[in-house]
């Protein structure tokens, strides 16, 4: 009986030790399985959503053109269209948008200063030569005395319009005023032009009511005007007012924003701009 009890105890001990010996193997297998699960999860990362504000033409059109390419790179681009120049910057600053694409650097500088924003340029994309349009006259020499001239009412584009008028001999401005020029800086107005300062988006709509309107190209295109054909005179193609992608300091270097910047300055976008806009929009890269 004693021998039987001893044998039974030895058998029990062997079984216990065997069971303990199997635990590390099971644990190791479980760890391997977990590793496989983690690897599978990492390869199925969700696309990064990027919401970008833009005016419809050409900015939203260009952004929509690169959406499929960005999708392949893991960026889900949502384009939110605006009809004004104020809200896109406000909403980027307030983090309702990730970025915007509609403006040039002088306008951004002015808005940062006026509104205490700290928005930054990410990359320059294209130039939109600024033009003067009329439904009543075909050349600048036909513009009569006392003509009504509509210009943008924001500081940078208003100054830009006055500089273009001065370059074409219709007015003279104080030396050195540059893009900050206002109607108060006009020193000579031989045709006694009467200036109407309006929101930039409104200018195409008042063409029937004025003799001449100085219009940003994006709004001219929306109104079915062809700058290279319909403008009485237009900025040179070397205009310094490059339209830029704008973001915040906290996200400008993010992988998604940098992928967007790279796509906007790709060879495909350059060809798209040249083919679609036929010189009305000029690549700046």
Coordinates of C-alpha atoms in Angstrom, one line a residue:
X1 CA 0.0 0.0 0.0
X2 CA 2.8 2.3 0.9
X3 CA 4.5 1.5 -2.4
X4 CA 1.3 2.2 -4.3
X5 CA 1.0 5.6 -2.5
X6 CA 4.5 6.5 -3.4
X7 CA 4.1 5.6 -7.0
X8 CA 0.8 7.6 -7.2
X9 CA 2.6 10.6 -5.7
X10 CA 5.4 10.4 -8.2
X11 CA 3.0 10.1 -11.1
X12 CA 1.1 13.1 -9.9
X13 CA 4.3 15.1 -9.6
X14 CA 5.3 14.2 -13.1
X15 CA 2.0 15.3 -14.5
X16 CA 2.1 18.6 -12.6
X17 CA 5.6 19.3 -13.9
X18 CA 4.6 18.5 -17.5
X19 CA 1.7 20.9 -17.3
X20 CA 3.9 23.7 -15.9
X21 CA 6.4 23.0 -18.6
X22 CA 3.7 23.6 -21.3
X23 CA 2.7 27.0 -20.1
X24 CA 5.6 29.0 -21.4
X25 CA 5.0 27.4 -24.8
X26 CA 1.3 28.4 -24.7
X27 CA 2.3 31.9 -23.6
X28 CA 4.8 32.1 -26.4
X29 CA 2.2 31.0 -28.9
X30 CA -0.2 33.5 -27.5
X31 CA 2.4 36.3 -27.8
X32 CA 3.0 35.3 -31.4
X33 CA -0.7 35.4 -32.2
X34 CA -0.9 38.9 -30.6
X35 CA 2.0 40.0 -32.7
X36 CA 0.2 38.8 -35.8
X37 CA -3.0 40.7 -34.8
X38 CA -1.0 43.9 -34.2
X39 CA 0.7 43.7 -37.6
X40 CA -2.7 43.2 -39.3
X41 CA -4.1 46.2 -37.5
X42 CA -1.2 48.4 -38.5
X43 CA -1.5 47.6 -42.2
X44 CA -5.2 48.6 -42.1
X45 CA -4.7 52.2 -41.1
X46 CA -7.6 54.5 -41.8
X47 CA -7.2 57.3 -44.3
X48 CA -6.3 60.7 -42.9
X49 CA -9.2 63.2 -43.5
X50 CA -8.1 66.6 -44.7
X51 CA -10.7 69.4 -45.1
X52 CA -9.5 72.3 -47.3
X53 CA -11.4 75.5 -48.0
X54 CA -11.2 77.0 -51.6
X55 CA -12.9 79.3 -54.0
X56 CA -14.6 77.4 -56.8
X57 CA -12.5 78.3 -59.8
X58 CA -9.7 77.4 -60.2
X59 CA -8.8 76.3 -56.7
X60 CA -11.5 73.8 -56.0
X61 CA -11.1 72.4 -59.5
X62 CA -7.4 71.8 -58.9
X63 CA -8.0 70.2 -55.5
X64 CA -10.7 67.9 -56.9
X65 CA -8.3 66.9 -59.7
X66 CA -5.8 65.5 -57.2
X67 CA -8.3 63.8 -54.9
X68 CA -7.8 60.3 -56.4
X69 CA -4.0 60.5 -56.2
X70 CA -4.2 61.6 -52.5
X71 CA -6.7 58.8 -51.8
X72 CA -4.1 56.3 -53.0
X73 CA -1.6 57.9 -50.6
X74 CA -4.0 57.6 -47.6
X75 CA -5.4 61.1 -47.6
X76 CA -9.1 61.6 -47.8
X77 CA -9.4 65.1 -49.2
X78 CA -12.7 67.0 -48.6
X79 CA -13.0 70.3 -50.5
X80 CA -15.2 73.0 -49.0
X81 CA -16.1 75.8 -51.4
X82 CA -16.4 79.4 -50.4
X83 CA -17.6 82.5 -52.3
X84 CA -15.7 85.0 -50.2
X85 CA -12.1 85.8 -49.0
X86 CA -12.8 86.1 -45.3
X87 CA -14.2 82.9 -43.9
X88 CA -11.5 80.5 -45.3
X89 CA -8.9 82.1 -43.2
X90 CA -11.1 82.4 -40.1
X91 CA -12.0 78.8 -40.3
X92 CA -8.4 77.6 -40.7
X93 CA -7.4 79.7 -37.6
X94 CA -10.4 78.3 -35.6
X95 CA -9.5 74.7 -36.7
X96 CA -12.7 74.2 -38.6
X97 CA -10.6 73.7 -41.7
X98 CA -7.1 72.1 -42.0
X99 CA -6.0 74.4 -44.7
X100 CA -7.1 76.7 -47.5
X101 CA -6.2 77.5 -51.1
X102 CA -7.4 80.8 -52.6
X103 CA -5.1 83.7 -51.8
X104 CA -1.7 85.2 -52.4
X105 CA 0.9 86.1 -49.8
X106 CA 0.2 89.9 -49.6
X107 CA -3.5 89.2 -48.8
X108 CA -2.5 86.6 -46.2
X109 CA -0.1 89.0 -44.5
X110 CA -2.8 91.7 -44.4
X111 CA -5.3 89.3 -42.9
X112 CA -2.9 88.0 -40.3
X113 CA -2.1 91.6 -39.2
X114 CA -5.7 92.7 -39.1
X115 CA -7.2 89.7 -37.3
X116 CA -4.2 88.6 -35.2
X117 CA -4.0 85.3 -37.1
X118 CA -0.7 83.3 -37.4
X119 CA -1.5 81.4 -40.6
X120 CA 1.4 80.4 -42.8
X121 CA 2.2 79.6 -46.5
X122 CA 3.0 76.0 -47.2
X123 CA 3.7 76.2 -51.0
X124 CA 3.1 78.4 -54.0
X125 CA 1.0 76.9 -56.7
X126 CA -0.1 79.3 -59.5
X127 CA -0.5 82.9 -60.6
X128 CA -3.8 84.4 -61.6
X129 CA -3.1 87.5 -63.7
X130 CA -5.4 90.3 -62.5
X131 CA -7.4 92.0 -65.3
X132 CA -9.6 95.0 -66.2
X133 CA -13.0 94.2 -67.9
X134 CA -15.7 96.1 -69.6
X135 CA -18.9 95.3 -71.4
X136 CA -19.0 98.8 -73.0
X137 CA -15.5 99.3 -74.3
X138 CA -13.0 97.2 -76.1
X139 CA -9.8 99.1 -75.4
X140 CA -8.5 101.3 -72.5
X141 CA -8.3 104.3 -74.9
X142 CA -12.1 104.2 -75.3
X143 CA -12.7 104.7 -71.6
X144 CA -14.4 108.1 -71.3
X145 CA -14.0 111.0 -68.9
X146 CA -16.0 110.4 -65.7
X147 CA -16.1 106.6 -66.2
X148 CA -17.2 104.5 -63.3
X149 CA -14.5 102.1 -62.3
X150 CA -15.1 99.3 -59.8
X151 CA -12.2 97.9 -57.8
X152 CA -12.0 95.4 -54.9
X153 CA -12.5 96.8 -51.4
X154 CA -9.9 94.7 -49.6
X155 CA -6.6 96.4 -49.0
X156 CA -4.3 94.2 -51.1
X157 CA -6.5 93.6 -54.1
X158 CA -7.6 97.2 -54.1
X159 CA -4.0 98.3 -54.2
X160 CA -3.2 95.8 -56.9
X161 CA -6.1 97.2 -59.0
X162 CA -4.8 100.7 -58.7
X163 CA -1.3 99.7 -59.6
X164 CA -2.6 98.0 -62.8
X165 CA -4.5 101.2 -63.7
X166 CA -1.4 103.3 -63.0
X167 CA 0.8 100.9 -65.2
X168 CA -1.7 101.5 -68.0
X169 CA -1.6 105.2 -67.7
X170 CA -5.1 105.9 -66.4
X171 CA -4.0 107.3 -63.1
X172 CA -0.8 108.2 -61.2
X173 CA 0.0 107.1 -57.7
X174 CA 2.3 108.5 -55.0
X175 CA 5.8 107.1 -55.3
X176 CA 6.5 104.0 -53.3
X177 CA 2.9 103.2 -52.2
X178 CA 3.0 99.8 -53.8
X179 CA 0.3 97.3 -53.0
X180 CA -0.9 99.3 -50.1
X181 CA -2.2 102.1 -52.4
X182 CA -5.7 103.4 -51.9
X183 CA -7.7 105.9 -53.9
X184 CA -6.4 108.6 -51.5
X185 CA -2.9 107.9 -53.0
X186 CA -4.0 109.0 -56.5
X187 CA -2.0 112.1 -57.5
X188 CA -3.3 112.4 -61.1
X189 CA -6.6 111.3 -62.5
X190 CA -6.8 112.9 -66.0
X191 CA -10.1 111.2 -67.0
X192 CA -11.7 112.0 -63.6
X193 CA -12.5 108.3 -63.1
X194 CA -15.1 107.7 -60.4
X195 CA -14.1 104.7 -58.2
X196 CA -16.5 102.3 -56.6
X197 CA -15.0 99.9 -54.0
X198 CA -16.8 96.6 -53.7
X199 CA -16.3 93.1 -52.3
X200 CA -14.2 91.2 -54.8
X201 CA -16.9 88.5 -55.4
X202 CA -19.4 91.2 -56.4
X203 CA -17.4 92.7 -59.2
X204 CA -18.4 90.5 -62.1
X205 CA -22.1 91.1 -61.2
X206 CA -21.7 94.9 -61.6
X207 CA -20.1 94.9 -65.1
X208 CA -23.4 96.1 -66.6
X209 CA -23.5 99.0 -64.2
X210 CA -20.0 100.3 -64.5
X211 CA -17.6 101.3 -67.3
X212 CA -14.7 99.2 -66.1
X213 CA -14.1 96.6 -63.3
X214 CA -10.8 95.3 -62.0
X215 CA -11.5 91.6 -61.3
X216 CA -9.6 88.8 -59.7
X217 CA -9.1 85.9 -62.2
X218 CA -10.9 83.3 -60.1
X219 CA -14.1 85.4 -60.1
X220 CA -13.7 86.3 -63.7
X221 CA -13.5 82.6 -64.6
X222 CA -16.6 81.9 -62.5
X223 CA -18.4 84.6 -64.6
X224 CA -17.4 82.9 -67.8
X225 CA -14.9 85.6 -68.7
X226 CA -11.7 84.5 -70.4
X227 CA -8.9 86.8 -69.0
X228 CA -6.5 86.3 -72.0
X229 CA -9.3 87.3 -74.4
X230 CA -11.8 89.4 -72.5
X231 CA -9.6 91.7 -70.4
X232 CA -8.9 95.1 -71.8
X233 CA -5.5 94.9 -70.0
X234 CA -4.0 92.3 -67.6
X235 CA -1.0 91.8 -65.4
X236 CA 2.1 90.3 -66.9
X237 CA 2.7 86.6 -66.4
X238 CA 5.5 87.4 -64.0
X239 CA 3.0 88.8 -61.5
X240 CA 4.4 88.3 -57.9
X241 CA 1.0 87.4 -56.5
X242 CA 1.4 83.6 -56.4
X243 CA -1.6 81.7 -55.0
X244 CA -0.6 79.6 -52.0
X245 CA -1.7 76.7 -49.9
X246 CA -2.2 78.0 -46.3
X247 CA -2.2 76.1 -43.0
X248 CA -1.4 76.7 -39.3
X249 CA 2.0 76.5 -37.6
X250 CA 0.7 73.4 -35.7
X251 CA -0.1 71.3 -38.8
X252 CA 1.9 72.7 -41.8
X253 CA 4.5 70.0 -41.4
X254 CA 2.1 67.1 -40.9
X255 CA 2.4 64.2 -43.3
X256 CA -1.1 64.8 -44.8
X257 CA -0.5 68.5 -45.5
X258 CA 2.9 67.8 -47.0
X259 CA 1.4 65.1 -49.3
X260 CA -1.2 67.8 -50.4
X261 CA 1.6 70.3 -51.1
X262 CA 3.5 67.8 -53.1
X263 CA 0.4 66.8 -55.2
X264 CA -0.4 70.5 -55.9
X265 CA 3.1 71.1 -57.3
X266 CA 3.3 67.9 -59.4
X267 CA 3.9 67.6 -63.1
X268 CA 0.3 66.3 -63.5
X269 CA -1.1 69.5 -61.9
X270 CA 1.1 71.7 -64.0
X271 CA -0.2 70.0 -67.2
X272 CA -3.8 70.2 -65.9
X273 CA -3.5 74.0 -65.3
X274 CA -1.9 74.6 -68.7
X275 CA -4.4 72.5 -70.6
X276 CA -7.5 73.7 -68.8
X277 CA -6.9 77.4 -68.4
X278 CA -4.9 78.2 -71.5
X279 CA -2.8 81.0 -70.0
X280 CA -5.5 82.5 -67.7
X281 CA -3.8 80.6 -64.9
X282 CA -0.1 80.2 -64.8
X283 CA 1.8 77.5 -62.8
X284 CA 4.3 79.0 -60.4
X285 CA 6.5 75.9 -59.9

